[in-house]
GROMACS .gro file of C-alpha atoms in nm:
model
  375
    1UNK     CA    1   4.581  -1.786   4.125
    2UNK     CA    2   4.306  -1.541   3.882
    3UNK     CA    3   4.104  -1.708   3.616
    4UNK     CA    4   4.322  -1.499   3.360
    5UNK     CA    5   4.615  -1.695   3.447
    6UNK     CA    6   4.489  -2.010   3.494
    7UNK     CA    7   4.312  -1.976   3.171
    8UNK     CA    8   4.647  -1.861   2.969
    9UNK     CA    9   4.871  -2.122   3.130
   10UNK     CA   10   4.535  -2.434   3.058
   11UNK     CA   11   4.582  -2.282   2.652
   12UNK     CA   12   4.959  -2.277   2.622
   13UNK     CA   13   4.986  -2.614   2.815
   14UNK     CA   14   4.716  -2.717   2.577
   15UNK     CA   15   4.891  -2.593   2.279
   16UNK     CA   16   5.217  -2.801   2.326
   17UNK     CA   17   5.020  -3.123   2.430
   18UNK     CA   18   4.832  -3.086   2.069
   19UNK     CA   19   5.256  -3.016   1.946
   20UNK     CA   20   5.390  -3.331   2.067
   21UNK     CA   21   5.061  -3.536   1.983
   22UNK     CA   22   4.865  -3.429   1.721
   23UNK     CA   23   4.514  -3.590   1.709
   24UNK     CA   24   4.469  -3.555   2.095
   25UNK     CA   25   4.378  -3.175   2.116
   26UNK     CA   26   4.164  -3.097   2.374
   27UNK     CA   27   4.007  -3.377   2.473
   28UNK     CA   28   4.225  -3.510   2.799
   29UNK     CA   29   4.181  -3.099   2.908
   30UNK     CA   30   3.899  -3.008   3.226
   31UNK     CA   31   3.792  -2.749   3.311
   32UNK     CA   32   3.466  -2.668   3.559
   33UNK     CA   33   3.178  -2.319   3.464
   34UNK     CA   34   3.251  -2.126   3.235
   35UNK     CA   35   3.496  -1.898   3.428
   36UNK     CA   36   3.763  -2.224   3.373
   37UNK     CA   37   3.890  -2.308   3.690
   38UNK     CA   38   3.995  -2.790   3.668
   39UNK     CA   39   3.811  -3.072   3.769
   40UNK     CA   40   3.935  -3.015   4.120
   41UNK     CA   41   3.715  -2.729   4.170
   42UNK     CA   42   3.351  -2.809   4.348
   43UNK     CA   43   3.219  -2.532   4.201
   44UNK     CA   44   3.113  -2.354   3.896
   45UNK     CA   45   3.324  -2.056   3.815
   46UNK     CA   46   3.020  -1.859   3.684
   47UNK     CA   47   3.227  -1.606   3.423
   48UNK     CA   48   3.362  -1.588   3.105
   49UNK     CA   49   3.645  -1.779   3.038
   50UNK     CA   50   3.969  -1.528   2.995
   51UNK     CA   51   4.191  -1.657   2.676
   52UNK     CA   52   4.566  -1.569   2.673
   53UNK     CA   53   4.636  -1.304   2.512
   54UNK     CA   54   4.803  -1.452   2.215
   55UNK     CA   55   4.738  -1.521   1.860
   56UNK     CA   56   4.464  -1.787   1.717
   57UNK     CA   57   4.573  -2.087   1.566
   58UNK     CA   58   4.499  -2.039   1.200
   59UNK     CA   59   4.165  -2.214   1.086
   60UNK     CA   60   4.105  -2.462   0.846
   61UNK     CA   61   4.083  -2.310   0.485
   62UNK     CA   62   3.929  -2.268   0.173
   63UNK     CA   63   3.942  -1.957  -0.076
   64UNK     CA   64   3.879  -1.714   0.138
   65UNK     CA   65   3.641  -1.476   0.026
   66UNK     CA   66   3.749  -1.054   0.045
   67UNK     CA   67   3.640  -0.774   0.269
   68UNK     CA   68   3.787  -0.460   0.388
   69UNK     CA   69   3.730  -0.320   0.734
   70UNK     CA   70   3.709   0.012   0.852
   71UNK     CA   71   3.794   0.176   1.247
   72UNK     CA   72   3.459   0.353   1.248
   73UNK     CA   73   3.598   0.689   1.499
   74UNK     CA   74   3.374   0.764   1.789
   75UNK     CA   75   3.243   1.069   1.988
   76UNK     CA   76   3.079   1.095   2.275
   77UNK     CA   77   3.013   0.644   2.277
   78UNK     CA   78   3.013   0.420   2.517
   79UNK     CA   79   3.298   0.356   2.725
   80UNK     CA   80   3.541  -0.007   2.747
   81UNK     CA   81   3.297  -0.279   2.793
   82UNK     CA   82   3.266  -0.658   2.687
   83UNK     CA   83   2.983  -0.946   2.683
   84UNK     CA   84   2.719  -0.638   2.585
   85UNK     CA   85   2.423  -0.655   2.311
   86UNK     CA   86   2.464  -0.532   1.968
   87UNK     CA   87   2.056  -0.502   1.770
   88UNK     CA   88   1.952  -0.375   1.475
   89UNK     CA   89   1.626  -0.126   1.513
   90UNK     CA   90   1.471  -0.212   1.172
   91UNK     CA   91   1.268   0.025   1.170
   92UNK     CA   92   1.451   0.349   1.185
   93UNK     CA   93   1.839   0.226   1.145
   94UNK     CA   94   1.961   0.310   1.438
   95UNK     CA   95   2.150   0.031   1.616
   96UNK     CA   96   2.101  -0.065   2.043
   97UNK     CA   97   2.379  -0.074   2.271
   98UNK     CA   98   2.234  -0.267   2.559
   99UNK     CA   99   2.394  -0.391   2.884
  100UNK     CA  100   2.775  -0.582   2.926
  101UNK     CA  101   3.002  -0.494   3.153
  102UNK     CA  102   3.335  -0.307   3.241
  103UNK     CA  103   3.596  -0.436   3.523
  104UNK     CA  104   3.394  -0.656   3.736
  105UNK     CA  105   3.053  -0.441   3.713
  106UNK     CA  106   2.774  -0.529   3.465
  107UNK     CA  107   2.476  -0.218   3.381
  108UNK     CA  108   2.139  -0.209   3.263
  109UNK     CA  109   2.303   0.117   2.999
  110UNK     CA  110   2.099   0.177   2.645
  111UNK     CA  111   2.257   0.299   2.351
  112UNK     CA  112   2.145   0.446   1.998
  113UNK     CA  113   2.419   0.405   1.759
  114UNK     CA  114   2.391   0.593   1.433
  115UNK     CA  115   2.556   0.390   1.171
  116UNK     CA  116   2.519   0.659   0.895
  117UNK     CA  117   2.595   0.991   1.116
  118UNK     CA  118   2.842   0.746   1.337
  119UNK     CA  119   2.682   0.935   1.656
  120UNK     CA  120   2.643   0.744   2.009
  121UNK     CA  121   2.318   0.874   2.244
  122UNK     CA  122   2.256   0.760   2.565
  123UNK     CA  123   1.926   0.663   2.659
  124UNK     CA  124   1.826   0.797   2.965
  125UNK     CA  125   1.463   0.615   3.052
  126UNK     CA  126   1.270   0.627   3.370
  127UNK     CA  127   1.032   0.373   3.538
  128UNK     CA  128   1.142  -0.029   3.611
  129UNK     CA  129   1.403  -0.063   3.418
  130UNK     CA  130   1.570  -0.471   3.369
  131UNK     CA  131   1.846  -0.589   3.599
  132UNK     CA  132   2.225  -0.457   3.512
  133UNK     CA  133   2.350  -0.768   3.317
  134UNK     CA  134   2.608  -0.913   3.052
  135UNK     CA  135   2.590  -1.233   2.885
  136UNK     CA  136   2.196  -1.204   2.796
  137UNK     CA  137   2.060  -1.213   2.440
  138UNK     CA  138   1.879  -0.968   2.279
  139UNK     CA  139   1.652  -0.952   1.930
  140UNK     CA  140   1.425  -0.662   1.798
  141UNK     CA  141   1.040  -0.713   1.740
  142UNK     CA  142   0.924  -0.575   1.483
  143UNK     CA  143   0.598  -0.627   1.469
  144UNK     CA  144   0.553  -0.419   1.770
  145UNK     CA  145   0.833  -0.172   1.749
  146UNK     CA  146   1.055  -0.235   2.061
  147UNK     CA  147   1.401  -0.405   2.193
  148UNK     CA  148   1.348  -0.738   2.374
  149UNK     CA  149   1.572  -0.856   2.615
  150UNK     CA  150   1.663  -1.170   2.827
  151UNK     CA  151   1.774  -1.331   3.038
  152UNK     CA  152   2.152  -1.287   3.132
  153UNK     CA  153   2.408  -1.283   3.463
  154UNK     CA  154   2.400  -0.897   3.690
  155UNK     CA  155   2.592  -0.822   4.048
  156UNK     CA  156   2.682  -1.080   4.261
  157UNK     CA  157   2.651  -1.356   4.149
  158UNK     CA  158   2.331  -1.288   4.032
  159UNK     CA  159   2.141  -1.520   3.707
  160UNK     CA  160   1.818  -1.434   3.527
  161UNK     CA  161   1.529  -1.579   3.345
  162UNK     CA  162   1.280  -1.208   3.283
  163UNK     CA  163   1.255  -1.069   2.924
  164UNK     CA  164   1.169  -0.743   2.911
  165UNK     CA  165   1.104  -0.458   2.618
  166UNK     CA  166   1.176  -0.179   2.555
  167UNK     CA  167   0.992   0.101   2.335
  168UNK     CA  168   0.926   0.445   2.343
  169UNK     CA  169   0.769   0.456   2.643
  170UNK     CA  170   1.001   0.284   2.830
  171UNK     CA  171   1.046  -0.101   2.987
  172UNK     CA  172   0.833  -0.333   2.995
  173UNK     CA  173   0.855  -0.678   3.153
  174UNK     CA  174   0.675  -0.928   2.932
  175UNK     CA  175   0.707  -1.320   3.154
  176UNK     CA  176   0.591  -1.200   3.466
  177UNK     CA  177   0.280  -1.400   3.405
  178UNK     CA  178   0.471  -1.736   3.270
  179UNK     CA  179   0.354  -1.994   3.467
  180UNK     CA  180   0.651  -2.138   3.360
  181UNK     CA  181   1.007  -2.085   3.272
  182UNK     CA  182   1.329  -2.214   3.225
  183UNK     CA  183   1.510  -2.212   3.557
  184UNK     CA  184   1.802  -1.866   3.522
  185UNK     CA  185   2.101  -1.847   3.321
  186UNK     CA  186   2.350  -1.674   3.120
  187UNK     CA  187   2.501  -1.722   2.772
  188UNK     CA  188   2.251  -1.949   2.578
  189UNK     CA  189   2.221  -1.929   2.205
  190UNK     CA  190   1.910  -1.728   2.094
  191UNK     CA  191   1.715  -1.695   1.719
  192UNK     CA  192   1.476  -1.487   1.646
  193UNK     CA  193   1.114  -1.697   1.463
  194UNK     CA  194   1.020  -1.391   1.317
  195UNK     CA  195   0.748  -1.539   1.127
  196UNK     CA  196   0.634  -1.774   1.434
  197UNK     CA  197   0.623  -1.442   1.657
  198UNK     CA  198   0.857  -1.635   1.955
  199UNK     CA  199   1.202  -1.546   2.056
  200UNK     CA  200   1.407  -1.955   2.106
  201UNK     CA  201   1.694  -1.957   2.338
  202UNK     CA  202   1.908  -2.314   2.437
  203UNK     CA  203   2.220  -2.437   2.650
  204UNK     CA  204   2.313  -2.173   2.878
  205UNK     CA  205   2.497  -2.173   3.252
  206UNK     CA  206   2.445  -2.057   3.592
  207UNK     CA  207   2.689  -2.110   3.918
  208UNK     CA  208   2.446  -2.488   3.953
  209UNK     CA  209   2.597  -2.620   3.589
  210UNK     CA  210   2.560  -2.577   3.236
  211UNK     CA  211   2.202  -2.654   3.054
  212UNK     CA  212   2.129  -2.850   2.731
  213UNK     CA  213   1.774  -2.726   2.709
  214UNK     CA  214   1.565  -2.491   2.469
  215UNK     CA  215   1.285  -2.335   2.529
  216UNK     CA  216   1.036  -2.080   2.329
  217UNK     CA  217   0.934  -1.722   2.440
  218UNK     CA  218   0.597  -1.648   2.303
  219UNK     CA  219   0.628  -1.268   2.191
  220UNK     CA  220   0.259  -1.210   2.187
  221UNK     CA  221   0.026  -1.401   2.449
  222UNK     CA  222   0.421  -1.360   2.724
  223UNK     CA  223   0.495  -1.750   2.799
  224UNK     CA  224   0.754  -1.986   2.808
  225UNK     CA  225   0.734  -2.278   2.659
  226UNK     CA  226   0.942  -2.558   2.663
  227UNK     CA  227   1.076  -2.781   2.331
  228UNK     CA  228   1.032  -3.120   2.342
  229UNK     CA  229   1.356  -3.253   2.191
  230UNK     CA  230   1.430  -3.654   2.165
  231UNK     CA  231   1.735  -3.819   2.074
  232UNK     CA  232   2.098  -3.693   2.072
  233UNK     CA  233   2.107  -3.328   2.242
  234UNK     CA  234   2.421  -3.108   2.185
  235UNK     CA  235   2.632  -3.156   2.490
  236UNK     CA  236   2.565  -2.864   2.781
  237UNK     CA  237   2.731  -2.590   2.711
  238UNK     CA  238   2.729  -2.182   2.703
  239UNK     CA  239   2.882  -1.868   2.528
  240UNK     CA  240   2.759  -2.013   2.206
  241UNK     CA  241   2.566  -1.865   1.959
  242UNK     CA  242   2.207  -2.019   1.736
  243UNK     CA  243   2.057  -1.882   1.398
  244UNK     CA  244   1.673  -1.923   1.335
  245UNK     CA  245   1.715  -2.045   0.970
  246UNK     CA  246   1.335  -1.968   0.825
  247UNK     CA  247   1.286  -2.152   0.573
  248UNK     CA  248   1.352  -2.500   0.716
  249UNK     CA  249   1.214  -2.413   1.089
  250UNK     CA  250   1.552  -2.487   1.249
  251UNK     CA  251   1.762  -2.327   1.430
  252UNK     CA  252   2.148  -2.347   1.370
  253UNK     CA  253   2.414  -2.384   1.698
  254UNK     CA  254   2.829  -2.352   1.693
  255UNK     CA  255   3.078  -2.363   1.922
  256UNK     CA  256   3.129  -2.297   2.289
  257UNK     CA  257   3.185  -2.402   2.627
  258UNK     CA  258   3.137  -2.717   2.844
  259UNK     CA  259   3.254  -2.838   3.119
  260UNK     CA  260   3.517  -3.095   2.983
  261UNK     CA  261   3.641  -2.868   2.710
  262UNK     CA  262   3.630  -2.505   2.725
  263UNK     CA  263   3.632  -2.479   2.318
  264UNK     CA  264   3.396  -2.604   2.133
  265UNK     CA  265   3.377  -2.652   1.741
  266UNK     CA  266   3.102  -2.830   1.617
  267UNK     CA  267   2.779  -2.692   1.533
  268UNK     CA  268   2.399  -2.878   1.542
  269UNK     CA  269   2.081  -2.790   1.356
  270UNK     CA  270   1.743  -2.849   1.581
  271UNK     CA  271   1.434  -2.910   1.396
  272UNK     CA  272   1.189  -2.773   1.609
  273UNK     CA  273   0.896  -2.881   1.498
  274UNK     CA  274   1.010  -3.266   1.497
  275UNK     CA  275   1.221  -3.183   1.829
  276UNK     CA  276   1.525  -3.312   1.696
  277UNK     CA  277   1.884  -3.256   1.685
  278UNK     CA  278   2.144  -3.329   1.423
  279UNK     CA  279   2.449  -3.266   1.428
  280UNK     CA  280   2.603  -3.134   1.061
  281UNK     CA  281   2.937  -3.167   0.933
  282UNK     CA  282   3.071  -2.963   0.671
  283UNK     CA  283   3.444  -2.981   0.487
  284UNK     CA  284   3.534  -2.682   0.622
  285UNK     CA  285   3.420  -2.514   0.999
  286UNK     CA  286   3.513  -2.235   1.190
  287UNK     CA  287   3.783  -2.302   1.485
  288UNK     CA  288   3.661  -2.425   1.783
  289UNK     CA  289   3.559  -2.067   2.010
  290UNK     CA  290   3.347  -1.896   2.239
  291UNK     CA  291   3.247  -1.568   2.303
  292UNK     CA  292   3.189  -1.527   1.945
  293UNK     CA  293   3.015  -1.215   1.817
  294UNK     CA  294   2.729  -1.303   1.508
  295UNK     CA  295   2.519  -1.144   1.303
  296UNK     CA  296   2.284  -1.225   1.046
  297UNK     CA  297   2.308  -1.029   0.737
  298UNK     CA  298   2.252  -0.852   0.385
  299UNK     CA  299   1.903  -0.961   0.358
  300UNK     CA  300   1.971  -1.297   0.504
  301UNK     CA  301   2.165  -1.402   0.290
  302UNK     CA  302   2.528  -1.447   0.537
  303UNK     CA  303   2.547  -1.471   0.893
  304UNK     CA  304   2.871  -1.282   1.053
  305UNK     CA  305   3.071  -1.494   1.289
  306UNK     CA  306   3.388  -1.211   1.466
  307UNK     CA  307   3.647  -1.307   1.660
  308UNK     CA  308   3.578  -1.579   2.012
  309UNK     CA  309   3.797  -1.711   2.222
  310UNK     CA  310   4.038  -1.984   2.113
  311UNK     CA  311   4.219  -2.268   2.224
  312UNK     CA  312   4.515  -1.980   2.198
  313UNK     CA  313   4.366  -1.680   2.284
  314UNK     CA  314   4.167  -1.416   2.142
  315UNK     CA  315   4.136  -1.459   1.738
  316UNK     CA  316   4.151  -1.189   1.500
  317UNK     CA  317   3.939  -1.367   1.241
  318UNK     CA  318   3.583  -1.335   1.055
  319UNK     CA  319   3.413  -1.582   0.903
  320UNK     CA  320   2.984  -1.614   0.700
  321UNK     CA  321   2.756  -1.910   0.730
  322UNK     CA  322   2.582  -1.899   0.358
  323UNK     CA  323   2.245  -1.974   0.453
  324UNK     CA  324   2.137  -2.037   0.119
  325UNK     CA  325   2.406  -2.329   0.050
  326UNK     CA  326   2.499  -2.344   0.406
  327UNK     CA  327   2.856  -2.343   0.349
  328UNK     CA  328   3.181  -2.127   0.558
  329UNK     CA  329   3.385  -1.946   0.452
  330UNK     CA  330   3.667  -1.711   0.629
  331UNK     CA  331   3.712  -1.386   0.488
  332UNK     CA  332   4.056  -1.240   0.389
  333UNK     CA  333   3.998  -0.861   0.484
  334UNK     CA  334   4.198  -0.599   0.330
  335UNK     CA  335   4.342  -0.330   0.474
  336UNK     CA  336   4.341  -0.270   0.846
  337UNK     CA  337   4.215  -0.559   1.075
  338UNK     CA  338   4.024  -0.491   1.392
  339UNK     CA  339   4.241  -0.671   1.733
  340UNK     CA  340   4.235  -0.986   1.823
  341UNK     CA  341   3.896  -1.005   2.043
  342UNK     CA  342   3.646  -1.270   2.226
  343UNK     CA  343   3.267  -1.104   2.402
  344UNK     CA  344   3.260  -0.838   2.173
  345UNK     CA  345   2.933  -0.800   1.958
  346UNK     CA  346   2.805  -0.771   1.622
  347UNK     CA  347   2.535  -0.606   1.370
  348UNK     CA  348   2.472  -0.567   1.032
  349UNK     CA  349   2.297  -0.231   0.973
  350UNK     CA  350   2.311   0.002   0.674
  351UNK     CA  351   2.495  -0.270   0.466
  352UNK     CA  352   2.782  -0.343   0.694
  353UNK     CA  353   2.921  -0.539   0.974
  354UNK     CA  354   2.985  -0.332   1.249
  355UNK     CA  355   3.211  -0.449   1.626
  356UNK     CA  356   3.219  -0.273   1.922
  357UNK     CA  357   3.399  -0.328   2.264
  358UNK     CA  358   3.487  -0.659   2.377
  359UNK     CA  359   3.778  -0.817   2.524
  360UNK     CA  360   4.172  -0.857   2.360
  361UNK     CA  361   4.279  -1.073   2.615
  362UNK     CA  362   4.406  -0.830   2.922
  363UNK     CA  363   4.164  -0.589   2.922
  364UNK     CA  364   3.793  -0.486   2.794
  365UNK     CA  365   3.828  -0.244   2.465
  366UNK     CA  366   3.644   0.019   2.365
  367UNK     CA  367   3.661   0.076   1.961
  368UNK     CA  368   3.417  -0.015   1.649
  369UNK     CA  369   3.446  -0.108   1.350
  370UNK     CA  370   3.274  -0.184   1.027
  371UNK     CA  371   3.326  -0.439   0.765
  372UNK     CA  372   3.215  -0.341   0.364
  373UNK     CA  373   2.992  -0.591   0.186
  374UNK     CA  374   3.185  -0.883   0.114
  375UNK     CA  375   3.279  -0.951  -0.256
   0.00000   0.00000   0.00000
């Protein structure tokens, strides 16, 4: 049975079971691999779960924050795709769109988008290129004016643990001399510690299983270092996002998918210096989900998460996390709202939050939307 149909049936069963048993929820569900399957499966499936194309269940709400979405009219844009990355070049204001896949095929295309003129431009780099990939991690290294891409999954079920950088001279592999490195994986959470001159990745998945380890990559020395942790660690997972919090020297991790639960909704903080994870339990959290888009915006004041795959299909929601108060809020959009989606990405640029592409539960999509600043 195709993965999409299997997961659609599982989502409907979960909904009916939740209605009948209340608190039982998803605890009784058992899935193997980021692509779904059941406990009878012996080999994890290395593809993101595809939920039923139904309206996502409402998440817990407080007084929502008001905001307005506007669809961006595009010309000469990349085609429909999912599991790509969007990254802001803070020096020239352009957005980099890299990789992703369409119809099951990964690519290594690099595009720029000007948020002021709404113009797309494809970059045709020469020389050695990173292999086509999706569900990778991407960052902008301002100290060296370059895009950094790490990890991911490629065509034919291949996975990566490499790190590449793109600047005006082309692509360069950064980690070739690293003696140690994380195991190959995709769907890992990633964060950029600007002051520490490093990127961090945590958790992730391959056809060998899921991970719960955390690694740091030195952007100047080109070496990976494993972050030693002790005590309770967030359950192995993939398809989650992370956020670096410079004031506390910690990393936030939310949601994702694990072996026995395809939709996680827990929130964790890693004190990197101490190597200690702690679970955060605020009064309000977004509903359980994976494959959501995320971006830090408004000068680091808010972390935005958009969409995602939920127990009841793609979500149309947008949430913000206030980095100063650690409070979550659901945005109440005025006017048009982007169609529900997962496997999208988000980026904050020119005073707005942009999302592009993704999957609506039926197929990849190619639209772009901009969210005006929240009030």
